[in-house]
Amino acid sequence: MALSTLLATLLCTVVLPALLFLVAVKLWEVYMSRGRDPSCASPLPPGSMGLPFFGETLQLILQRRKFLRMKRHKYGSIYRTHLFGNPTVRVTGGDNVRQILLGEHKLVAVQWPASVRAILGSDTLSNVHGARHKSKKKAIMRAFSREALELYVPLIQEEVGAAVAEWLAADSGVLVYPQMKRLMFRVAMRILLGFPPEQIGADERQLVEAFEEMTKNLFSLPIDVPFSGLYRGLKARNFIHSKIEENIKKKIRDSQKESKRGDALQQLIDSSRKNGETLSMQAIKESATELLFGGHETTASTATSLIMFLGLNPEVVKKVRQELIDKEERGMQLGSLNIESLEQLKYTGCVIKETLRMNPPVPGGFRVALKTFELNGYQIPKGWNVIYSICDTHDVADIFPNKDDFQPERFMSKASADSWRFQYIPFGGGSRTCVGKEFAKVLLKIFLVEVVTKCHCTLLNGPPMMKTGPTVYPVDNLPTKFTRYVRN
């Protein structure tokens, strides 16, 4: 009697729930496979849809690049999955990515996950379409023109120089990634939003922590309940909005007085005023938050990767220093750089390109299929999300031999540049190419010059494990000892 009771208990508490779970998963797979468009003869891409509702979002959040590589090795360059509440096709490889990036407004349209749209806002450059996107992009591009960048160079050099001096004074070393986020945050606040240094200093720590919390939860399940990732991200976003609203109001008053301030946010405000558009405080706050995210999170990631690669490749550091010595002997003033002198630093620029190849800060871009279309023998059903992968596309590109080796020289040949299109896409491509890419290049070049001319970098933990959330970062924050470099 006792044995039969035990078996019944086991059946009810373990076996039956497990069977029901397996049946639910199978029914979920069958249900999702019905998303195939019968008007298209091509099959759905291979893949799996994961758990009901959750899909494979949890595996992606926990494993990130390991998960993506496993899926690519198992299913190939195009596969289906279910992420952030939507059936999704992930696309890898230059030829496949080309069709996605050039298919904007015809095959696909940009559509970030619901959590990203909720946190950053629906009226941001990354989420608007058509004429609205063109208008906003044009306004921001004025703030990243060559003339505008020329004005930014001294300010960037000032901020980077001050940060390097602090790192050299730290006897026990510094955690590079948090320091990069702090540095790039200050640069973004001053250049992109026009905040004076004294205003940044008062709330700097709280704002940096809030941005970290917001970005950490950008890609989360679209469930706004207490303690969920989306809830925490929205709470951090609201704090950021409250801190920048006062400055925005001042900008609006200044714009009515024909202000000549040239930061990116001011350009947006002036453009709205000239076009006779109603200025929405919420829309401007969302634009400011997006500019800060794009202007400091991605550059902080890349600057951290630069320090890592400098520490792991001392021969590269020597070559950068030699290029700078050669330029100094020809009259270049490294203490007062300008756009023209930065453009002459070819090898230095190649070090940045190689860093972006191996560790692109953003792993991919999000689109939604406007209609059912075929891609490399598979159908992409209308309404499904499409993710083009930057990191995987770099990984599989045949044009990069010895792709696991850090070799800046591979970018020295101009003849190869055209063949790299869509196989080397750290800034995306097509009409949605990152509007701030020239700003990022200038900022990173100045950063690299300041570091190699003043510092030796010693990685205290050796090569770190890298994760993505949402940009690439070292798990151990890259503890590094900076010691003063003195040229012989």
Tab-separated table of C-alpha atoms in Angstrom:
chain	number	residue	atom	x	y	z
A	1	MET	CA	0.000	0.000	0.000
A	2	ALA	CA	2.784	2.357	0.953
A	3	LEU	CA	4.624	1.574	-2.302
A	4	SER	CA	1.567	2.287	-4.458
A	5	THR	CA	1.019	5.578	-2.608
A	6	LEU	CA	4.649	6.524	-3.205
A	7	LEU	CA	4.357	5.691	-6.907
A	8	ALA	CA	1.151	7.704	-7.206
A	9	THR	CA	2.782	10.654	-5.471
A	10	LEU	CA	5.810	10.407	-7.752
A	11	LEU	CA	3.555	10.243	-10.800
A	12	CYS	CA	1.555	13.320	-9.778
A	13	THR	CA	4.441	15.469	-8.588
A	14	VAL	CA	7.220	14.601	-11.040
A	15	VAL	CA	6.316	12.466	-14.046
A	16	LEU	CA	2.996	14.065	-14.998
A	17	PRO	CA	4.258	17.696	-14.770
A	18	ALA	CA	7.344	16.715	-16.779
A	19	LEU	CA	5.179	15.111	-19.479
A	20	LEU	CA	2.860	18.120	-19.547
A	21	PHE	CA	5.889	20.402	-19.870
A	22	LEU	CA	7.274	18.380	-22.797
A	23	VAL	CA	3.859	18.368	-24.478
A	24	ALA	CA	3.596	22.151	-23.988
A	25	VAL	CA	7.024	22.669	-25.543
A	26	LYS	CA	6.109	20.443	-28.489
A	27	LEU	CA	2.776	22.210	-29.008
A	28	TRP	CA	4.666	25.523	-28.856
A	29	GLU	CA	7.038	24.342	-31.587
A	30	VAL	CA	4.110	23.177	-33.736
A	31	TYR	CA	2.225	26.426	-33.141
A	32	MET	CA	5.218	28.581	-34.023
A	33	SER	CA	5.989	26.556	-37.155
A	34	ARG	CA	2.486	27.453	-38.381
A	35	GLY	CA	3.810	31.002	-38.744
A	36	ARG	CA	5.074	29.874	-42.154
A	37	ASP	CA	3.508	31.837	-45.033
A	38	PRO	CA	1.801	29.252	-47.296
A	39	SER	CA	2.016	31.616	-50.287
A	40	CYS	CA	5.804	31.162	-50.268
A	41	ALA	CA	7.207	27.799	-51.358
A	42	SER	CA	10.449	28.151	-49.425
A	43	PRO	CA	10.685	26.561	-45.963
A	44	LEU	CA	11.227	28.360	-42.690
A	45	PRO	CA	14.854	28.539	-41.590
A	46	PRO	CA	16.015	25.719	-39.305
A	47	GLY	CA	16.071	26.325	-35.576
A	48	SER	CA	14.094	25.954	-32.364
A	49	MET	CA	11.626	28.253	-30.634
A	50	GLY	CA	12.477	27.427	-27.018
A	51	LEU	CA	10.026	27.618	-24.130
A	52	PRO	CA	6.421	28.828	-24.469
A	53	PHE	CA	6.282	32.673	-24.423
A	54	PHE	CA	9.837	32.977	-23.065
A	55	GLY	CA	11.302	31.397	-26.183
A	56	GLU	CA	15.095	31.366	-25.947
A	57	THR	CA	15.404	34.821	-24.377
A	58	LEU	CA	16.716	33.517	-21.050
A	59	GLN	CA	19.479	31.485	-22.717
A	60	LEU	CA	20.510	34.537	-24.732
A	61	ILE	CA	20.582	36.793	-21.664
A	62	LEU	CA	22.592	34.285	-19.597
A	63	GLN	CA	25.007	33.005	-22.255
A	64	ARG	CA	25.068	35.752	-24.896
A	65	ARG	CA	27.900	35.138	-27.394
A	66	LYS	CA	28.325	31.485	-26.393
A	67	PHE	CA	24.632	30.919	-27.104
A	68	LEU	CA	24.833	32.706	-30.466
A	69	ARG	CA	27.880	30.745	-31.602
A	70	MET	CA	26.275	27.460	-30.560
A	71	LYS	CA	23.152	28.287	-32.582
A	72	ARG	CA	25.203	29.320	-35.599
A	73	HIS	CA	27.285	26.145	-35.521
A	74	LYS	CA	24.150	24.008	-35.182
A	75	TYR	CA	21.859	25.698	-37.710
A	76	GLY	CA	24.066	27.747	-40.024
A	77	SER	CA	24.010	31.382	-41.124
A	78	ILE	CA	20.202	31.775	-41.060
A	79	TYR	CA	18.087	30.260	-38.301
A	80	ARG	CA	14.829	30.868	-36.474
A	81	THR	CA	14.337	31.372	-32.760
A	82	HIS	CA	11.998	33.220	-30.389
A	83	LEU	CA	13.414	36.237	-28.545
A	84	PHE	CA	11.918	39.030	-26.443
A	85	GLY	CA	8.370	37.829	-27.109
A	86	ASN	CA	8.610	37.553	-30.922
A	87	PRO	CA	9.435	34.878	-33.522
A	88	THR	CA	12.810	35.900	-34.880
A	89	VAL	CA	15.208	35.038	-37.701
A	90	ARG	CA	18.888	35.657	-37.037
A	91	VAL	CA	21.029	36.412	-40.089
A	92	THR	CA	24.822	36.116	-40.444
A	93	GLY	CA	27.267	36.637	-43.318
A	94	GLY	CA	28.007	39.509	-45.699
A	95	ASP	CA	25.733	38.424	-48.576
A	96	ASN	CA	22.764	37.787	-46.292
A	97	VAL	CA	23.296	40.943	-44.248
A	98	ARG	CA	23.570	42.989	-47.457
A	99	GLN	CA	19.973	42.105	-48.400
A	100	ILE	CA	18.705	43.082	-44.947
A	101	LEU	CA	20.566	46.390	-44.741
A	102	LEU	CA	19.710	47.418	-48.308
A	103	GLY	CA	16.113	46.227	-47.902
A	104	GLU	CA	15.167	48.997	-45.461
A	105	HIS	CA	11.606	50.249	-46.157
A	106	LYS	CA	11.178	47.597	-48.905
A	107	LEU	CA	11.647	44.261	-47.155
A	108	VAL	CA	12.259	45.279	-43.566
A	109	ALA	CA	11.970	48.213	-41.187
A	110	VAL	CA	13.867	48.914	-38.019
A	111	GLN	CA	12.076	47.572	-34.959
A	112	TRP	CA	13.883	47.092	-31.682
A	113	PRO	CA	12.393	44.802	-29.017
A	114	ALA	CA	9.438	46.118	-27.013
A	115	SER	CA	11.663	46.598	-23.942
A	116	VAL	CA	14.066	48.851	-25.901
A	117	ARG	CA	11.197	50.892	-27.339
A	118	ALA	CA	9.632	51.250	-23.902
A	119	ILE	CA	12.849	52.402	-22.216
A	120	LEU	CA	14.414	54.594	-24.915
A	121	GLY	CA	11.088	55.809	-26.293
A	122	SER	CA	9.174	55.604	-29.558
A	123	ASP	CA	10.218	59.028	-30.889
A	124	THR	CA	13.976	58.414	-30.913
A	125	LEU	CA	16.114	58.318	-34.056
A	126	SER	CA	16.470	54.526	-33.822
A	127	ASN	CA	12.696	54.012	-33.742
A	128	VAL	CA	11.200	56.620	-36.115
A	129	HIS	CA	10.745	56.061	-39.846
A	130	GLY	CA	10.350	57.900	-43.123
A	131	ALA	CA	10.394	61.695	-43.181
A	132	ARG	CA	10.659	61.899	-39.397
A	133	HIS	CA	13.815	59.762	-39.442
A	134	LYS	CA	15.355	61.827	-42.258
A	135	SER	CA	14.634	65.084	-40.426
A	136	LYS	CA	16.126	63.921	-37.142
A	137	LYS	CA	19.114	62.328	-38.822
A	138	LYS	CA	19.851	65.495	-40.791
A	139	ALA	CA	19.780	67.588	-37.619
A	140	ILE	CA	22.100	65.257	-35.739
A	141	MET	CA	24.483	64.919	-38.690
A	142	ARG	CA	25.061	68.691	-38.531
A	143	ALA	CA	26.409	68.166	-35.021
A	144	PHE	CA	28.824	65.532	-36.380
A	145	SER	CA	30.053	67.503	-39.399
A	146	ARG	CA	33.768	68.028	-39.924
A	147	GLU	CA	33.460	71.615	-38.680
A	148	ALA	CA	31.669	70.511	-35.526
A	149	LEU	CA	34.150	67.698	-34.856
A	150	GLU	CA	37.004	70.207	-35.123
A	151	LEU	CA	35.467	72.145	-32.245
A	152	TYR	CA	35.138	68.999	-30.136
A	153	VAL	CA	38.781	67.867	-30.387
A	154	PRO	CA	40.275	70.146	-27.654
A	155	LEU	CA	37.468	69.307	-25.239
A	156	ILE	CA	37.903	65.562	-25.840
A	157	GLN	CA	41.662	65.839	-25.374
A	158	GLU	CA	41.120	67.757	-22.144
A	159	GLU	CA	38.775	65.125	-20.675
A	160	VAL	CA	40.910	62.150	-21.788
A	161	GLY	CA	44.103	63.786	-20.494
A	162	ALA	CA	42.535	64.377	-17.078
A	163	ALA	CA	41.355	60.760	-16.887
A	164	VAL	CA	44.772	59.376	-17.861
A	165	ALA	CA	46.426	61.490	-15.145
A	166	GLU	CA	44.059	59.940	-12.559
A	167	TRP	CA	44.866	56.419	-13.743
A	168	LEU	CA	48.599	57.059	-13.520
A	169	ALA	CA	48.161	58.295	-9.941
A	170	ALA	CA	46.336	55.096	-8.864
A	171	ASP	CA	49.050	52.976	-7.208
A	172	SER	CA	47.071	49.743	-7.142
A	173	GLY	CA	45.675	50.003	-10.675
A	174	VAL	CA	42.159	50.769	-11.903
A	175	LEU	CA	39.108	48.865	-13.110
A	176	VAL	CA	39.144	49.990	-16.714
A	177	TYR	CA	35.541	49.378	-17.766
A	178	PRO	CA	33.902	51.509	-15.028
A	179	GLN	CA	36.504	54.207	-15.640
A	180	MET	CA	35.771	54.193	-19.377
A	181	LYS	CA	32.052	54.529	-18.738
A	182	ARG	CA	32.733	57.501	-16.480
A	183	LEU	CA	35.072	59.154	-19.013
A	184	MET	CA	32.836	58.615	-22.025
A	185	PHE	CA	29.820	59.735	-20.025
A	186	ARG	CA	31.496	63.077	-19.271
A	187	VAL	CA	32.488	63.508	-22.919
A	188	ALA	CA	28.958	62.690	-24.103
A	189	MET	CA	27.341	65.002	-21.560
A	190	ARG	CA	29.542	67.939	-22.559
A	191	ILE	CA	29.632	67.457	-26.339
A	192	LEU	CA	26.345	65.772	-27.172
A	193	LEU	CA	24.104	67.471	-24.623
A	194	GLY	CA	26.074	70.648	-23.917
A	195	PHE	CA	26.236	70.260	-20.132
A	196	PRO	CA	28.841	72.469	-18.393
A	197	PRO	CA	31.477	70.507	-16.377
A	198	GLU	CA	30.267	71.786	-12.996
A	199	GLN	CA	26.728	70.562	-13.675
A	200	ILE	CA	27.996	67.089	-14.621
A	201	GLY	CA	30.101	66.762	-11.473
A	202	ALA	CA	27.202	67.272	-9.075
A	203	ASP	CA	25.223	64.236	-10.264
A	204	GLU	CA	27.882	62.235	-12.109
A	205	ARG	CA	27.953	59.103	-9.956
A	206	GLN	CA	24.180	58.772	-9.707
A	207	LEU	CA	23.717	59.321	-13.431
A	208	VAL	CA	26.413	56.806	-14.395
A	209	GLU	CA	24.857	54.193	-12.086
A	210	ALA	CA	21.412	54.925	-13.504
A	211	PHE	CA	22.686	54.550	-17.064
A	212	GLU	CA	24.310	51.257	-16.148
A	213	GLU	CA	21.017	49.994	-14.708
A	214	MET	CA	19.074	51.230	-17.737
A	215	THR	CA	21.376	49.689	-20.337
A	216	LYS	CA	21.621	46.421	-18.404
A	217	ASN	CA	17.846	46.020	-18.715
A	218	LEU	CA	17.331	47.346	-22.245
A	219	PHE	CA	16.967	43.817	-23.610
A	220	SER	CA	14.548	42.139	-21.228
A	221	LEU	CA	11.207	40.391	-21.342
A	222	PRO	CA	8.382	42.908	-21.983
A	223	ILE	CA	6.882	42.453	-18.498
A	224	ASP	CA	6.513	45.669	-16.477
A	225	VAL	CA	6.005	44.345	-12.958
A	226	PRO	CA	7.967	45.230	-9.782
A	227	PHE	CA	11.525	43.822	-9.786
A	228	SER	CA	11.397	42.770	-13.464
A	229	GLY	CA	14.193	43.895	-15.790
A	230	LEU	CA	11.860	46.226	-17.688
A	231	TYR	CA	10.586	47.755	-14.433
A	232	ARG	CA	14.146	48.457	-13.240
A	233	GLY	CA	15.140	49.861	-16.626
A	234	LEU	CA	12.165	52.227	-16.699
A	235	LYS	CA	12.838	53.381	-13.141
A	236	ALA	CA	16.461	54.200	-14.019
A	237	ARG	CA	15.311	55.942	-17.219
A	238	ASN	CA	12.873	58.107	-15.274
A	239	PHE	CA	15.646	59.183	-12.909
A	240	ILE	CA	17.832	60.161	-15.873
A	241	HIS	CA	14.980	62.115	-17.429
A	242	SER	CA	14.402	64.035	-14.217
A	243	LYS	CA	18.073	65.055	-14.035
A	244	ILE	CA	18.340	66.328	-17.597
A	245	GLU	CA	14.956	68.081	-17.861
A	246	GLU	CA	16.211	71.305	-16.286
A	247	ASN	CA	19.028	71.569	-18.805
A	248	ILE	CA	16.638	70.878	-21.671
A	249	LYS	CA	14.324	73.688	-20.533
A	250	LYS	CA	17.305	76.019	-20.536
A	251	LYS	CA	18.154	74.896	-24.064
A	252	ILE	CA	14.626	75.610	-25.241
A	253	ARG	CA	14.868	79.119	-23.791
A	254	ASP	CA	18.261	79.587	-25.444
A	255	SER	CA	16.955	78.349	-28.812
A	256	GLN	CA	14.310	81.056	-28.721
A	257	LYS	CA	17.157	83.531	-28.372
A	258	GLU	CA	18.913	82.156	-31.468
A	259	SER	CA	21.493	80.254	-29.433
A	260	LYS	CA	24.675	79.357	-31.249
A	261	ARG	CA	25.476	76.318	-29.111
A	262	GLY	CA	26.431	73.456	-31.399
A	263	ASP	CA	25.877	70.263	-29.430
A	264	ALA	CA	23.755	67.501	-30.959
A	265	LEU	CA	20.733	68.043	-28.738
A	266	GLN	CA	20.676	71.767	-29.495
A	267	GLN	CA	20.694	70.903	-33.191
A	268	LEU	CA	17.571	68.789	-32.709
A	269	ILE	CA	15.809	71.555	-30.797
A	270	ASP	CA	16.742	74.207	-33.386
A	271	SER	CA	15.658	71.924	-36.234
A	272	SER	CA	12.249	71.328	-34.650
A	273	ARG	CA	11.794	75.072	-34.165
A	274	LYS	CA	12.735	75.909	-37.763
A	275	ASN	CA	10.363	73.244	-39.105
A	276	GLY	CA	7.494	74.640	-37.047
A	277	GLU	CA	7.152	71.436	-35.029
A	278	THR	CA	5.715	71.426	-31.527
A	279	LEU	CA	8.457	70.789	-28.993
A	280	SER	CA	7.473	67.872	-26.782
A	281	MET	CA	9.450	67.725	-23.555
A	282	GLN	CA	9.102	63.936	-23.515
A	283	ALA	CA	10.394	63.607	-27.077
A	284	ILE	CA	13.407	65.820	-26.350
A	285	LYS	CA	14.212	63.895	-23.159
A	286	GLU	CA	14.039	60.642	-25.116
A	287	SER	CA	16.389	62.035	-27.761
A	288	ALA	CA	18.815	63.200	-25.070
A	289	THR	CA	18.780	59.753	-23.447
A	290	GLU	CA	19.360	58.045	-26.794
A	291	LEU	CA	22.287	60.356	-27.576
A	292	LEU	CA	23.850	59.608	-24.205
A	293	PHE	CA	23.394	55.872	-24.648
A	294	GLY	CA	24.820	55.847	-28.164
A	295	GLY	CA	27.542	58.345	-27.321
A	296	HIS	CA	28.974	56.801	-24.185
A	297	GLU	CA	28.019	53.137	-23.871
A	298	THR	CA	29.457	51.976	-27.191
A	299	THR	CA	32.614	54.112	-27.000
A	300	ALA	CA	33.239	52.967	-23.425
A	301	SER	CA	33.040	49.365	-24.634
A	302	THR	CA	35.465	49.971	-27.520
A	303	ALA	CA	37.915	52.002	-25.401
A	304	THR	CA	37.983	49.139	-22.884
A	305	SER	CA	38.689	46.659	-25.675
A	306	LEU	CA	41.473	48.954	-26.924
A	307	ILE	CA	43.199	48.843	-23.535
A	308	MET	CA	42.842	45.070	-23.495
A	309	PHE	CA	44.401	44.643	-26.944
A	310	LEU	CA	47.201	47.115	-26.138
A	311	GLY	CA	48.025	45.123	-23.011
A	312	LEU	CA	48.022	41.841	-24.945
A	313	ASN	CA	49.963	43.113	-27.984
A	314	PRO	CA	53.004	45.214	-26.972
A	315	GLU	CA	54.332	45.110	-30.549
A	316	VAL	CA	51.237	47.031	-31.666
A	317	VAL	CA	51.908	49.686	-29.021
A	318	LYS	CA	55.459	50.090	-30.364
A	319	LYS	CA	54.161	50.595	-33.906
A	320	VAL	CA	51.637	53.214	-32.795
A	321	ARG	CA	54.353	55.062	-30.869
A	322	GLN	CA	56.675	54.924	-33.854
A	323	GLU	CA	54.003	56.414	-36.095
A	324	LEU	CA	53.482	59.225	-33.587
A	325	ILE	CA	57.244	59.871	-33.324
A	326	ASP	CA	57.481	60.058	-37.131
A	327	LYS	CA	54.606	62.540	-37.275
A	328	GLU	CA	56.091	64.662	-34.461
A	329	GLU	CA	59.380	64.875	-36.345
A	330	ARG	CA	57.405	66.251	-39.281
A	331	GLY	CA	55.820	68.954	-37.155
A	332	MET	CA	52.663	67.392	-35.715
A	333	GLN	CA	51.723	68.763	-32.274
A	334	LEU	CA	50.382	65.818	-30.275
A	335	GLY	CA	49.421	68.105	-27.406
A	336	SER	CA	47.023	70.071	-29.605
A	337	LEU	CA	45.523	67.705	-32.134
A	338	ASN	CA	43.078	68.636	-34.873
A	339	ILE	CA	41.042	66.729	-37.477
A	340	GLU	CA	43.739	67.044	-40.138
A	341	SER	CA	46.466	65.630	-37.894
A	342	LEU	CA	44.208	62.788	-36.718
A	343	GLU	CA	43.535	61.807	-40.350
A	344	GLN	CA	47.291	61.386	-40.888
A	345	LEU	CA	47.509	58.676	-38.208
A	346	LYS	CA	46.826	55.720	-40.502
A	347	TYR	CA	48.187	52.862	-38.406
A	348	THR	CA	46.568	54.278	-35.273
A	349	GLY	CA	43.252	54.237	-37.138
A	350	CYS	CA	43.852	50.626	-38.172
A	351	VAL	CA	44.285	49.617	-34.519
A	352	ILE	CA	40.812	51.005	-33.849
A	353	LYS	CA	39.380	49.221	-36.901
A	354	GLU	CA	40.865	45.911	-35.804
A	355	THR	CA	39.473	46.406	-32.297
A	356	LEU	CA	36.032	46.990	-33.799
A	357	ARG	CA	36.418	43.879	-35.950
A	358	MET	CA	37.252	41.588	-33.061
A	359	ASN	CA	35.042	43.215	-30.415
A	360	PRO	CA	32.246	45.188	-32.098
A	361	PRO	CA	30.500	46.926	-29.188
A	362	VAL	CA	26.990	46.268	-30.554
A	363	PRO	CA	26.374	42.617	-31.529
A	364	GLY	CA	23.671	43.285	-34.133
A	365	GLY	CA	20.641	45.234	-35.310
A	366	PHE	CA	16.884	44.613	-35.189
A	367	ARG	CA	14.424	44.731	-38.074
A	368	VAL	CA	10.869	43.494	-38.739
A	369	ALA	CA	9.762	41.887	-42.020
A	370	LEU	CA	7.323	44.184	-43.856
A	371	LYS	CA	6.324	41.331	-46.145
A	372	THR	CA	7.243	37.689	-46.627
A	373	PHE	CA	10.478	37.397	-48.603
A	374	GLU	CA	13.121	34.810	-49.427
A	375	LEU	CA	16.665	34.874	-48.144
A	376	ASN	CA	19.196	32.274	-49.257
A	377	GLY	CA	16.523	29.626	-49.853
A	378	TYR	CA	14.439	30.300	-46.724
A	379	GLN	CA	11.318	32.350	-46.214
A	380	ILE	CA	11.166	35.199	-43.726
A	381	PRO	CA	7.456	35.544	-42.842
A	382	LYS	CA	5.809	38.948	-42.660
A	383	GLY	CA	5.768	40.309	-39.114
A	384	TRP	CA	8.712	38.231	-37.877
A	385	ASN	CA	11.663	40.018	-36.336
A	386	VAL	CA	15.001	39.869	-38.150
A	387	ILE	CA	18.332	40.308	-36.349
A	388	TYR	CA	21.429	40.844	-38.462
A	389	SER	CA	24.530	39.788	-36.555
A	390	ILE	CA	27.592	42.012	-36.555
A	391	CYS	CA	29.856	39.862	-34.376
A	392	ASP	CA	29.036	36.602	-36.193
A	393	THR	CA	29.410	38.248	-39.601
A	394	HIS	CA	32.905	39.386	-38.623
A	395	ASP	CA	33.657	35.887	-37.324
A	396	VAL	CA	32.755	34.142	-40.598
A	397	ALA	CA	34.147	36.719	-43.055
A	398	ASP	CA	36.569	34.955	-45.428
A	399	ILE	CA	38.323	38.238	-46.212
A	400	PHE	CA	39.981	38.204	-42.784
A	401	PRO	CA	42.643	35.455	-42.594
A	402	ASN	CA	43.903	34.490	-39.127
A	403	LYS	CA	40.796	36.177	-37.736
A	404	ASP	CA	41.657	35.242	-34.141
A	405	ASP	CA	44.893	37.269	-34.318
A	406	PHE	CA	45.017	41.005	-33.619
A	407	GLN	CA	46.518	42.340	-36.871
A	408	PRO	CA	45.843	46.051	-37.548
A	409	GLU	CA	47.963	45.821	-40.721
A	410	ARG	CA	45.118	44.022	-42.483
A	411	PHE	CA	43.349	47.397	-42.782
A	412	MET	CA	46.296	49.293	-44.296
A	413	SER	CA	45.350	48.372	-47.882
A	414	LYS	CA	42.855	50.782	-49.418
A	415	ALA	CA	42.274	48.423	-52.349
A	416	SER	CA	40.466	45.956	-50.084
A	417	ALA	CA	38.055	48.440	-48.551
A	418	ASP	CA	35.232	47.976	-51.095
A	419	SER	CA	35.304	44.184	-50.755
A	420	TRP	CA	34.820	44.531	-46.985
A	421	ARG	CA	31.419	46.193	-47.357
A	422	PHE	CA	28.803	44.191	-45.448
A	423	GLN	CA	31.478	41.826	-44.131
A	424	TYR	CA	32.915	44.499	-41.841
A	425	ILE	CA	29.983	46.365	-40.287
A	426	PRO	CA	30.842	47.647	-36.785
A	427	PHE	CA	28.609	50.698	-37.401
A	428	GLY	CA	25.838	48.858	-39.223
A	429	GLY	CA	25.063	49.845	-42.809
A	430	GLY	CA	22.543	51.191	-45.276
A	431	SER	CA	20.297	54.121	-44.348
A	432	ARG	CA	20.586	53.188	-40.665
A	433	THR	CA	24.376	53.446	-40.442
A	434	CYS	CA	25.374	54.878	-37.062
A	435	VAL	CA	25.128	58.670	-37.352
A	436	GLY	CA	27.858	59.167	-34.757
A	437	LYS	CA	30.504	56.943	-36.319
A	438	GLU	CA	32.821	59.823	-37.311
A	439	PHE	CA	32.522	61.259	-33.820
A	440	ALA	CA	33.371	57.832	-32.372
A	441	LYS	CA	36.431	57.495	-34.626
A	442	VAL	CA	37.751	60.921	-33.591
A	443	LEU	CA	37.122	60.241	-29.918
A	444	LEU	CA	38.791	56.814	-29.989
A	445	LYS	CA	41.795	58.097	-31.943
A	446	ILE	CA	42.399	60.884	-29.440
A	447	PHE	CA	42.003	58.371	-26.629
A	448	LEU	CA	44.543	56.001	-28.179
A	449	VAL	CA	47.077	58.783	-28.762
A	450	GLU	CA	46.789	60.029	-25.172
A	451	VAL	CA	47.180	56.534	-23.704
A	452	VAL	CA	50.162	55.305	-25.747
A	453	THR	CA	52.101	58.576	-25.401
A	454	LYS	CA	51.724	58.663	-21.616
A	455	CYS	CA	51.220	55.104	-20.350
A	456	HIS	CA	52.326	51.524	-20.208
A	457	CYS	CA	49.281	49.276	-19.691
A	458	THR	CA	49.645	46.036	-17.710
A	459	LEU	CA	46.606	43.763	-17.459
A	460	LEU	CA	46.568	42.498	-13.877
A	461	ASN	CA	44.355	39.464	-14.589
A	462	GLY	CA	45.509	38.652	-18.103
A	463	PRO	CA	43.024	38.152	-20.960
A	464	PRO	CA	39.473	38.599	-19.627
A	465	MET	CA	36.272	36.760	-20.431
A	466	MET	CA	34.048	39.028	-22.539
A	467	LYS	CA	30.254	39.224	-22.273
A	468	THR	CA	27.534	41.263	-23.933
A	469	GLY	CA	24.886	43.161	-22.036
A	470	PRO	CA	23.937	45.014	-24.251
A	471	THR	CA	27.452	46.096	-25.340
A	472	VAL	CA	30.625	44.011	-25.084
A	473	TYR	CA	32.463	44.239	-21.754
A	474	PRO	CA	35.012	42.261	-19.668
A	475	VAL	CA	33.498	40.242	-16.815
A	476	ASP	CA	36.295	41.275	-14.434
A	477	ASN	CA	36.109	44.980	-15.479
A	478	LEU	CA	39.710	44.666	-16.793
A	479	PRO	CA	41.896	45.591	-13.781
A	480	THR	CA	44.930	47.364	-15.233
A	481	LYS	CA	48.041	49.066	-13.900
A	482	PHE	CA	48.980	52.273	-15.718
A	483	THR	CA	52.608	53.376	-15.365
A	484	ARG	CA	54.163	56.448	-16.897
A	485	TYR	CA	55.786	56.062	-20.292
A	486	VAL	CA	58.905	58.135	-20.880
A	487	ARG	CA	60.304	58.239	-24.393
A	488	ASN	CA	63.999	57.503	-24.632
